[in-house]
Amino acid sequence: MNTVAIRRPGMHAARRGQVMRLFGTAAGLAPFAVFVTLFLILPVAQMVAGAFASPGGGAGLDNFRRALAPQYLEAFRTSVALSVETALVGAVAGTAVAYAVAQGELRHRRTLVITFCTVTSNFAGVPLAFAFITTLGVVGWVTVAFQAVFHVSLYNDLGFTIYSYLGLVLVYTYFQLPLMVLLAVPACAALRREWQEAARNLGAGAWRFWRDIGVPVLAPPLIGATALLFANAFGAYATAYSLSSGAINLVPLRIGTLINGDVSFDAGLANALGVGMTVVIAAAILVYQAANRRARRWMR
Amino acid sequence: MIQRLVVALFFLYLLLPLSGILGFTLLDGGRLTLAHYRQSLGDGEFGAYMAHSLVLAAGTVVLGVSLMTFTTFWVHTRARALKPLLELTAFLPFVVPAVTLALGLIQLYSHPPLALTGTAALLVLAYTVLTLPFAYRAVENGLAAVDSRTLSEAAQSLGAGWWRRFLTVIVPNLWPGITSAALLGFALVMGEFTLALFLVGSAYETYPLYLNQVWRTDPKYGAALAVLSFLITWASSVAILWASRRAPGQMQGAALR
Amino acid sequence: MAFLELEGLCKTFGHAAALSDVTLSVERGELVSLLGPSGCGKTTTLRIVAGFETPDRGRVLLDGRDLTGVSPERRGFGMVFQQYSLFPNMTAAQNIGYGLRVARRPSQEVRRRVGELLELIGLPDAGGRYPH
């Protein structure tokens, strides 16, 4: 009996302390929670809700049905093609550079290449578009020099223009390449020389080593990096905006026109396209995450 | 040999466009000139819009870095169970491209009670969202590297309260990471185009919007402003590398395309 | 003639001489330890025997046959690395059995041998785990 009588007030105090503590912990998290809710969660929720809202009120798939119109399907196709192509070109060339720098002949230049890539991977958007126009535009110096040397005009004879799909491929590749190098150098550097030696010691030749160890070890981080490049290109807006002036049919540009234009303003349709775009990017990011979770076990 | 060739071509590809824009802005009729760069000195609009961007950058860096540093340490010391949730949340902005973030924000904040579109405040808040992933990484890496728990407990055993530990023990130890996160945020805001275009446009014109606008009427001057933008990016990137040499862990810039 | 003969091995890395005139005979079945302070050339000697380094001068003879120029995977030496160098993409069992698989031993034999060895080191249940 006595023990109970003594313990009761203590328990109250303990429980009150616990509640106070919980309250204090929650209070510390409040600024972040409120901020993220208002400016990240709610905007995305608004987009999703708006996409599923019917123009006449209530829920419906009207916006998605309209988003399946040929010109929007075409936009998705073009965006996916552009992102896949530039991600693959970036991945292959970037891996080659990263391997040379991490394992190959240019190991002594690693810092230089990484510094260079850190800087150039941040060159993007409008200024980058201008740089390409002044180089490969109608009066860009490469265009002019090409004509002078080969007596063939890139524009008039070969039908090239920087304001085309091919032009976008060239410009996107510019920011994909250094990003891939930055992602692939740690992956290539994690391929330890002792693994190669241990494999050879057990009788495996070079080909056998790559098949059994080299490729399986490099594949996860490199696939993950390629998925990230895809997402990177798929979401890009500024570069495409200043290069295509609306002539190329890409999803981000479509959304931009739908929310910025006076005549074409159509938030419902923009929301549906935005949901589609987010789903594609989320899928790519999931691939990146899954591949990286595997690679992180041996990459430090 | 092949490896050297690949790396040489890589450098060539990345330097070629820069040669174009430098030549375009520095040469006039075959003569070297700085006139197109000097033009910015007498341009009041340039000064005003550059000031806008600097104000936005300062606001974003202060808000983003302090919010993330405080919250991450709070979770580390008082709510460890929530760490995965914080990590996930801080990663989310990667999944939401700028156009879609703009799309959601416009619909939410164009009308009362929160009519924020066209204000610098909304742009700062949106930019802060973009800084979350790398600000989180910087702080998290820093906390893991300095063994924040032991440090914090040592300070606690000496009688230091939470705020005192946070400000006098943790923040100084995270400083290199915080510096690189701040520089990344700065570079991001100075070059961001998409959110600025949709959320404020001409109501609070920023430097990237201005150089795009100038390009249409005076390409040489617009290109010179673009070179200046490259220089800002270059300087911040070098500063980031310099800061993160002293910061633990590796960090990748999230550039805006 | 001994089973393994090292004759006058010399190796320098840049300006640092790692080995100068190392000669050693090992009989079949003999157990030999190389002792010495770090940096005295123990590892370099073993790496030359295994074929990962080429000596500047001298020869390695196995059963009277000159091994200079024979690639490591064809020498058939066992070597335990200083860092264990476990392949990160393989389980413990796959790591153990890799040499036998490379040597194209029947999979049944590989499985049996791996089982025996895991039993021997007292980790019969760890075969499916990864090294990290």
CSV table of C-alpha atoms in Angstrom, one decimal, chain A:
chain,number,residue,atom,x,y,z
A,1,MET,CA,0.0,0.0,0.0
A,2,ASN,CA,2.7,2.4,1.0
A,3,THR,CA,4.6,1.9,-2.2
A,4,VAL,CA,1.6,2.8,-4.2
A,5,ALA,CA,0.9,5.9,-2.2
A,6,ILE,CA,4.4,7.0,-2.7
A,7,ARG,CA,4.6,6.2,-6.4
A,8,ARG,CA,1.4,7.8,-7.5
A,9,PRO,CA,2.5,11.5,-7.4
A,10,GLY,CA,5.8,10.4,-8.9
A,11,MET,CA,4.0,8.8,-11.8
A,12,HIS,CA,2.0,11.9,-12.4
A,13,ALA,CA,5.1,14.0,-12.5
A,14,ALA,CA,6.8,11.5,-14.8
A,15,ARG,CA,3.9,11.4,-17.2
A,16,ARG,CA,3.6,15.2,-17.2
A,17,GLY,CA,7.3,15.4,-17.9
A,18,GLN,CA,6.9,13.0,-20.8
A,19,VAL,CA,4.0,15.0,-22.2
A,20,MET,CA,5.9,18.2,-21.9
A,21,ARG,CA,8.9,16.7,-23.5
A,22,LEU,CA,6.9,15.4,-26.4
A,23,PHE,CA,5.3,18.8,-26.8
A,24,GLY,CA,8.7,20.4,-26.8
A,25,THR,CA,10.0,18.0,-29.4
A,26,ALA,CA,7.0,18.7,-31.6
A,27,ALA,CA,7.4,22.5,-31.2
A,28,GLY,CA,11.0,22.2,-32.5
A,29,LEU,CA,9.9,20.4,-35.6
A,30,ALA,CA,7.0,22.8,-36.2
A,31,PRO,CA,8.8,25.4,-38.4
A,32,PHE,CA,10.1,22.8,-40.8
A,33,ALA,CA,6.9,20.9,-40.9
A,34,VAL,CA,4.8,24.0,-41.6
A,35,PHE,CA,7.2,25.2,-44.2
A,36,VAL,CA,7.4,21.9,-46.1
A,37,THR,CA,3.6,21.5,-45.9
A,38,LEU,CA,2.9,25.0,-47.3
A,39,PHE,CA,5.5,25.1,-50.0
A,40,LEU,CA,6.2,21.6,-51.1
A,41,ILE,CA,3.5,19.2,-50.0
A,42,LEU,CA,0.5,21.4,-50.6
A,43,PRO,CA,1.6,22.6,-54.1
A,44,VAL,CA,2.0,19.0,-55.2
A,45,ALA,CA,-1.3,18.0,-53.6
A,46,GLN,CA,-2.9,21.0,-55.3
A,47,MET,CA,-1.6,19.8,-58.6
A,48,VAL,CA,-2.8,16.3,-58.1
A,49,ALA,CA,-6.2,17.4,-56.8
A,50,GLY,CA,-6.5,19.9,-59.7
A,51,ALA,CA,-5.7,17.2,-62.2
A,52,PHE,CA,-8.5,14.9,-60.9
A,53,ALA,CA,-11.0,17.7,-60.7
A,54,SER,CA,-13.7,18.0,-63.4
A,55,PRO,CA,-14.2,21.4,-65.1
A,56,GLY,CA,-17.9,21.1,-64.2
A,57,GLY,CA,-17.1,20.3,-60.5
A,58,GLY,CA,-16.5,17.0,-58.8
A,59,ALA,CA,-13.8,14.5,-59.5
A,60,GLY,CA,-13.2,13.0,-62.9
A,61,LEU,CA,-10.6,12.0,-65.4
A,62,ASP,CA,-11.5,14.8,-67.9
A,63,ASN,CA,-8.1,16.5,-67.6
A,64,PHE,CA,-6.3,13.3,-68.2
A,65,ARG,CA,-8.5,12.5,-71.2
A,66,ARG,CA,-7.5,15.8,-72.7
A,67,ALA,CA,-3.9,15.2,-71.8
A,68,LEU,CA,-4.0,12.1,-74.0
A,69,ALA,CA,-4.6,14.3,-77.1
A,70,PRO,CA,-2.0,13.6,-79.9
A,71,GLN,CA,0.0,16.8,-79.4
A,72,TYR,CA,0.5,16.0,-75.6
A,73,LEU,CA,1.4,12.4,-76.2
A,74,GLU,CA,3.8,13.6,-78.8
A,75,ALA,CA,5.3,16.0,-76.2
A,76,PHE,CA,5.8,13.1,-73.8
A,77,ARG,CA,7.4,11.0,-76.6
A,78,THR,CA,9.8,13.8,-77.5
A,79,SER,CA,10.7,14.6,-73.9
A,80,VAL,CA,11.4,10.9,-73.1
A,81,ALA,CA,13.4,10.5,-76.3
A,82,LEU,CA,15.5,13.6,-75.6
A,83,SER,CA,16.1,12.6,-72.0
A,84,VAL,CA,16.9,9.0,-72.8
A,85,GLU,CA,19.3,9.9,-75.7
A,86,THR,CA,21.2,12.6,-73.7
A,87,ALA,CA,21.3,10.4,-70.6
A,88,LEU,CA,22.8,7.5,-72.6
A,89,VAL,CA,25.3,9.7,-74.5
A,90,GLY,CA,26.2,11.4,-71.2
A,91,ALA,CA,26.5,8.0,-69.4
A,92,VAL,CA,28.7,6.3,-72.0
A,93,ALA,CA,31.1,9.3,-72.5
A,94,GLY,CA,31.0,10.3,-68.9
A,95,THR,CA,31.9,6.8,-67.7
A,96,ALA,CA,34.8,6.7,-70.2
A,97,VAL,CA,36.2,10.0,-68.8
A,98,ALA,CA,35.6,8.9,-65.2
A,99,TYR,CA,37.3,5.6,-65.7
A,100,ALA,CA,40.4,7.2,-67.3
A,101,VAL,CA,40.5,9.6,-64.3
A,102,ALA,CA,39.8,7.1,-61.5
A,103,GLN,CA,41.6,4.0,-62.7
A,104,GLY,CA,43.3,4.7,-66.0
A,105,GLU,CA,46.0,6.8,-67.6
A,106,LEU,CA,44.9,10.1,-66.2
A,107,ARG,CA,44.8,9.4,-62.5
A,108,HIS,CA,47.1,12.3,-61.9
A,109,ARG,CA,44.6,14.7,-63.4
A,110,ARG,CA,41.7,13.7,-61.2
A,111,THR,CA,41.4,16.9,-59.2
A,112,LEU,CA,41.6,19.0,-62.4
A,113,VAL,CA,38.9,17.1,-64.1
A,114,ILE,CA,36.6,17.1,-61.0
A,115,THR,CA,37.0,20.8,-60.6
A,116,PHE,CA,36.3,21.4,-64.2
A,117,CYS,CA,33.2,19.1,-64.0
A,118,THR,CA,31.9,20.8,-60.9
A,119,VAL,CA,32.0,24.1,-62.6
A,120,THR,CA,30.6,23.1,-66.0
A,121,SER,CA,27.8,20.9,-64.6
A,122,ASN,CA,26.5,24.1,-63.1
A,123,PHE,CA,26.6,25.9,-66.5
A,124,ALA,CA,23.0,25.5,-67.7
A,125,GLY,CA,19.8,27.3,-68.6
A,126,VAL,CA,19.6,30.5,-70.5
A,127,PRO,CA,23.4,31.4,-70.5
A,128,LEU,CA,24.3,28.0,-71.8
A,129,ALA,CA,21.7,28.3,-74.6
A,130,PHE,CA,23.3,31.7,-75.5
A,131,ALA,CA,26.7,30.1,-75.5
A,132,PHE,CA,25.6,27.5,-78.0
A,133,ILE,CA,23.8,30.0,-80.2
A,134,THR,CA,26.9,32.2,-80.4
A,135,THR,CA,29.0,29.1,-81.3
A,136,LEU,CA,26.7,27.0,-83.5
A,137,GLY,CA,24.0,29.6,-84.4
A,138,VAL,CA,23.6,31.0,-87.9
A,139,VAL,CA,26.6,33.4,-87.4
A,140,GLY,CA,28.3,31.3,-84.7
A,141,TRP,CA,32.0,31.0,-85.2
A,142,VAL,CA,31.9,27.2,-85.7
A,143,THR,CA,29.2,27.6,-88.4
A,144,VAL,CA,31.2,30.3,-90.1
A,145,ALA,CA,34.5,28.3,-89.9
A,146,PHE,CA,32.8,25.1,-91.1
A,147,GLN,CA,31.6,27.0,-94.2
A,148,ALA,CA,35.0,28.5,-94.8
A,149,VAL,CA,36.9,25.2,-94.5
A,150,PHE,CA,34.5,22.7,-96.1
A,151,HIS,CA,32.6,25.1,-98.4
A,152,VAL,CA,29.4,23.6,-97.1
A,153,SER,CA,26.9,25.5,-95.0
A,154,LEU,CA,25.6,23.7,-91.9
A,155,TYR,CA,22.4,25.6,-92.1
A,156,ASN,CA,21.7,26.0,-95.9
A,157,ASP,CA,23.2,22.8,-97.2
A,158,LEU,CA,23.0,20.3,-94.3
A,159,GLY,CA,19.7,21.6,-92.8
A,160,PHE,CA,21.2,21.9,-89.3
A,161,THR,CA,19.9,24.5,-86.8
A,162,ILE,CA,20.7,25.0,-83.2
A,163,TYR,CA,17.0,25.7,-82.6
A,164,SER,CA,16.1,22.1,-83.4
A,165,TYR,CA,15.8,18.8,-81.6
A,166,LEU,CA,19.4,18.0,-82.5
A,167,GLY,CA,20.4,21.4,-81.1
A,168,LEU,CA,18.7,20.5,-77.8
A,169,VAL,CA,20.5,17.1,-77.8
A,170,LEU,CA,23.8,19.0,-78.1
A,171,VAL,CA,23.0,21.5,-75.3
A,172,TYR,CA,21.5,18.9,-72.9
A,173,THR,CA,24.6,16.7,-73.4
A,174,TYR,CA,26.6,19.6,-72.2
A,175,PHE,CA,25.2,19.5,-68.7
A,176,GLN,CA,24.8,15.7,-68.7
A,177,LEU,CA,28.4,14.9,-69.4
A,178,PRO,CA,30.1,16.6,-66.4
A,179,LEU,CA,27.3,15.5,-64.1
A,180,MET,CA,27.9,11.9,-65.2
A,181,VAL,CA,31.6,12.2,-64.6
A,182,LEU,CA,31.0,13.5,-61.1
A,183,LEU,CA,28.7,10.6,-60.4
A,184,ALA,CA,30.9,7.9,-62.0
A,185,VAL,CA,34.3,8.8,-60.6
A,186,PRO,CA,33.4,7.5,-57.1
A,187,ALA,CA,31.9,4.4,-58.7
A,188,CYS,CA,35.0,3.7,-60.8
A,189,ALA,CA,37.3,4.5,-57.9
A,190,ALA,CA,35.5,1.9,-55.7
A,191,LEU,CA,36.6,-0.8,-58.1
A,192,ARG,CA,39.5,-1.9,-56.1
A,193,ARG,CA,42.7,-3.1,-57.8
A,194,GLU,CA,43.0,-6.0,-55.3
A,195,TRP,CA,39.7,-7.5,-56.7
A,196,GLN,CA,41.3,-7.7,-60.1
A,197,GLU,CA,44.4,-9.2,-58.6
A,198,ALA,CA,42.5,-11.7,-56.4
A,199,ALA,CA,40.5,-12.8,-59.4
A,200,ARG,CA,43.6,-13.3,-61.6
A,201,ASN,CA,45.3,-15.1,-58.7
A,202,LEU,CA,42.3,-17.5,-58.8
A,203,GLY,CA,42.8,-18.1,-62.5
A,204,ALA,CA,40.4,-15.6,-64.0
A,205,GLY,CA,41.5,-13.8,-67.1
A,206,ALA,CA,40.7,-10.1,-67.8
A,207,TRP,CA,37.5,-10.9,-69.6
A,208,ARG,CA,36.4,-13.3,-66.9
A,209,PHE,CA,37.1,-10.6,-64.3
A,210,TRP,CA,35.0,-8.0,-66.0
A,211,ARG,CA,32.1,-10.5,-66.5
A,212,ASP,CA,32.1,-11.8,-62.9
A,213,ILE,CA,33.2,-8.8,-60.9
A,214,GLY,CA,33.9,-5.6,-62.8
A,215,VAL,CA,30.6,-5.2,-64.5
A,216,PRO,CA,28.4,-6.4,-61.6
A,217,VAL,CA,30.2,-4.0,-59.3
A,218,LEU,CA,30.0,-1.0,-61.6
A,219,ALA,CA,26.5,-1.6,-63.0
A,220,PRO,CA,24.4,-0.5,-60.0
A,221,PRO,CA,26.0,2.9,-59.5
A,222,LEU,CA,26.2,3.6,-63.2
A,223,ILE,CA,22.6,2.6,-63.9
A,224,GLY,CA,21.6,4.8,-61.0
A,225,ALA,CA,23.5,7.7,-62.3
A,226,THR,CA,22.0,7.3,-65.8
A,227,ALA,CA,18.5,7.3,-64.2
A,228,LEU,CA,19.4,10.6,-62.5
A,229,LEU,CA,20.6,12.1,-65.8
A,230,PHE,CA,17.3,11.1,-67.3
A,231,ALA,CA,15.3,12.9,-64.6
A,232,ASN,CA,17.7,15.8,-64.9
A,233,ALA,CA,16.9,16.3,-68.6
A,234,PHE,CA,13.2,15.5,-68.3
A,235,GLY,CA,12.5,18.3,-65.8
A,236,ALA,CA,14.7,20.9,-67.5
A,237,TYR,CA,12.8,24.0,-68.6
A,238,ALA,CA,15.0,27.1,-68.9
A,239,THR,CA,17.4,25.6,-71.5
A,240,ALA,CA,14.6,24.4,-73.7
A,241,TYR,CA,12.7,27.6,-73.3
A,242,SER,CA,15.4,29.8,-74.6
A,243,LEU,CA,16.5,27.5,-77.4
A,244,SER,CA,13.3,26.3,-78.9
A,245,SER,CA,11.0,29.4,-78.6
A,246,GLY,CA,8.1,26.9,-78.6
A,247,ALA,CA,9.0,25.2,-81.8
A,248,ILE,CA,9.9,21.9,-80.0
A,249,ASN,CA,7.2,19.9,-78.4
A,250,LEU,CA,8.4,19.1,-74.8
A,251,VAL,CA,6.3,18.5,-71.7
A,252,PRO,CA,7.8,21.2,-69.5
A,253,LEU,CA,7.3,23.8,-72.3
A,254,ARG,CA,3.7,22.6,-72.8
A,255,ILE,CA,3.0,23.1,-69.1
A,256,GLY,CA,4.7,26.5,-69.2
A,257,THR,CA,2.5,27.7,-72.1
A,258,LEU,CA,-0.6,26.4,-70.3
A,259,ILE,CA,0.0,28.4,-67.1
A,260,ASN,CA,1.6,31.5,-68.5
A,261,GLY,CA,-0.4,32.2,-71.6
A,262,ASP,CA,-3.4,34.5,-71.5
A,263,VAL,CA,-5.2,32.7,-74.3
A,264,SER,CA,-4.1,29.2,-73.6
A,265,PHE,CA,-4.4,29.3,-69.8
A,266,ASP,CA,-5.7,25.9,-68.7
A,267,ALA,CA,-4.7,24.9,-65.2
A,268,GLY,CA,-6.6,21.6,-65.3
A,269,LEU,CA,-4.7,20.3,-68.3
A,270,ALA,CA,-1.4,21.7,-66.9
A,271,ASN,CA,-2.0,19.8,-63.7
A,272,ALA,CA,-2.7,16.5,-65.6
A,273,LEU,CA,0.5,17.0,-67.6
A,274,GLY,CA,2.3,17.9,-64.4
A,275,VAL,CA,1.2,14.7,-62.7
A,276,GLY,CA,2.4,12.7,-65.7
A,277,MET,CA,5.7,14.4,-65.6
A,278,THR,CA,6.1,13.9,-61.8
A,279,VAL,CA,5.3,10.2,-62.2
A,280,VAL,CA,8.0,9.8,-64.9
A,281,ILE,CA,10.6,11.6,-62.8
A,282,ALA,CA,9.6,9.8,-59.6
A,283,ALA,CA,10.1,6.4,-61.5
A,284,ALA,CA,13.6,7.5,-62.6
A,285,ILE,CA,14.5,8.7,-59.1
A,286,LEU,CA,13.3,5.3,-57.6
A,287,VAL,CA,15.6,3.5,-60.0
A,288,TYR,CA,18.4,5.8,-58.9
A,289,GLN,CA,17.6,5.2,-55.2
A,290,ALA,CA,17.3,1.4,-55.6
A,291,ALA,CA,20.6,1.1,-57.6
A,292,ASN,CA,22.4,3.3,-55.2
A,293,ARG,CA,21.2,1.5,-52.1
A,294,ARG,CA,22.9,-1.6,-53.5
A,295,ALA,CA,26.1,0.2,-54.5
A,296,ARG,CA,26.5,2.1,-51.2
A,297,ARG,CA,27.3,-1.1,-49.5
A,298,TRP,CA,30.7,-1.2,-51.0
A,299,MET,CA,31.2,2.5,-52.1
A,300,ARG,CA,32.5,4.7,-49.3
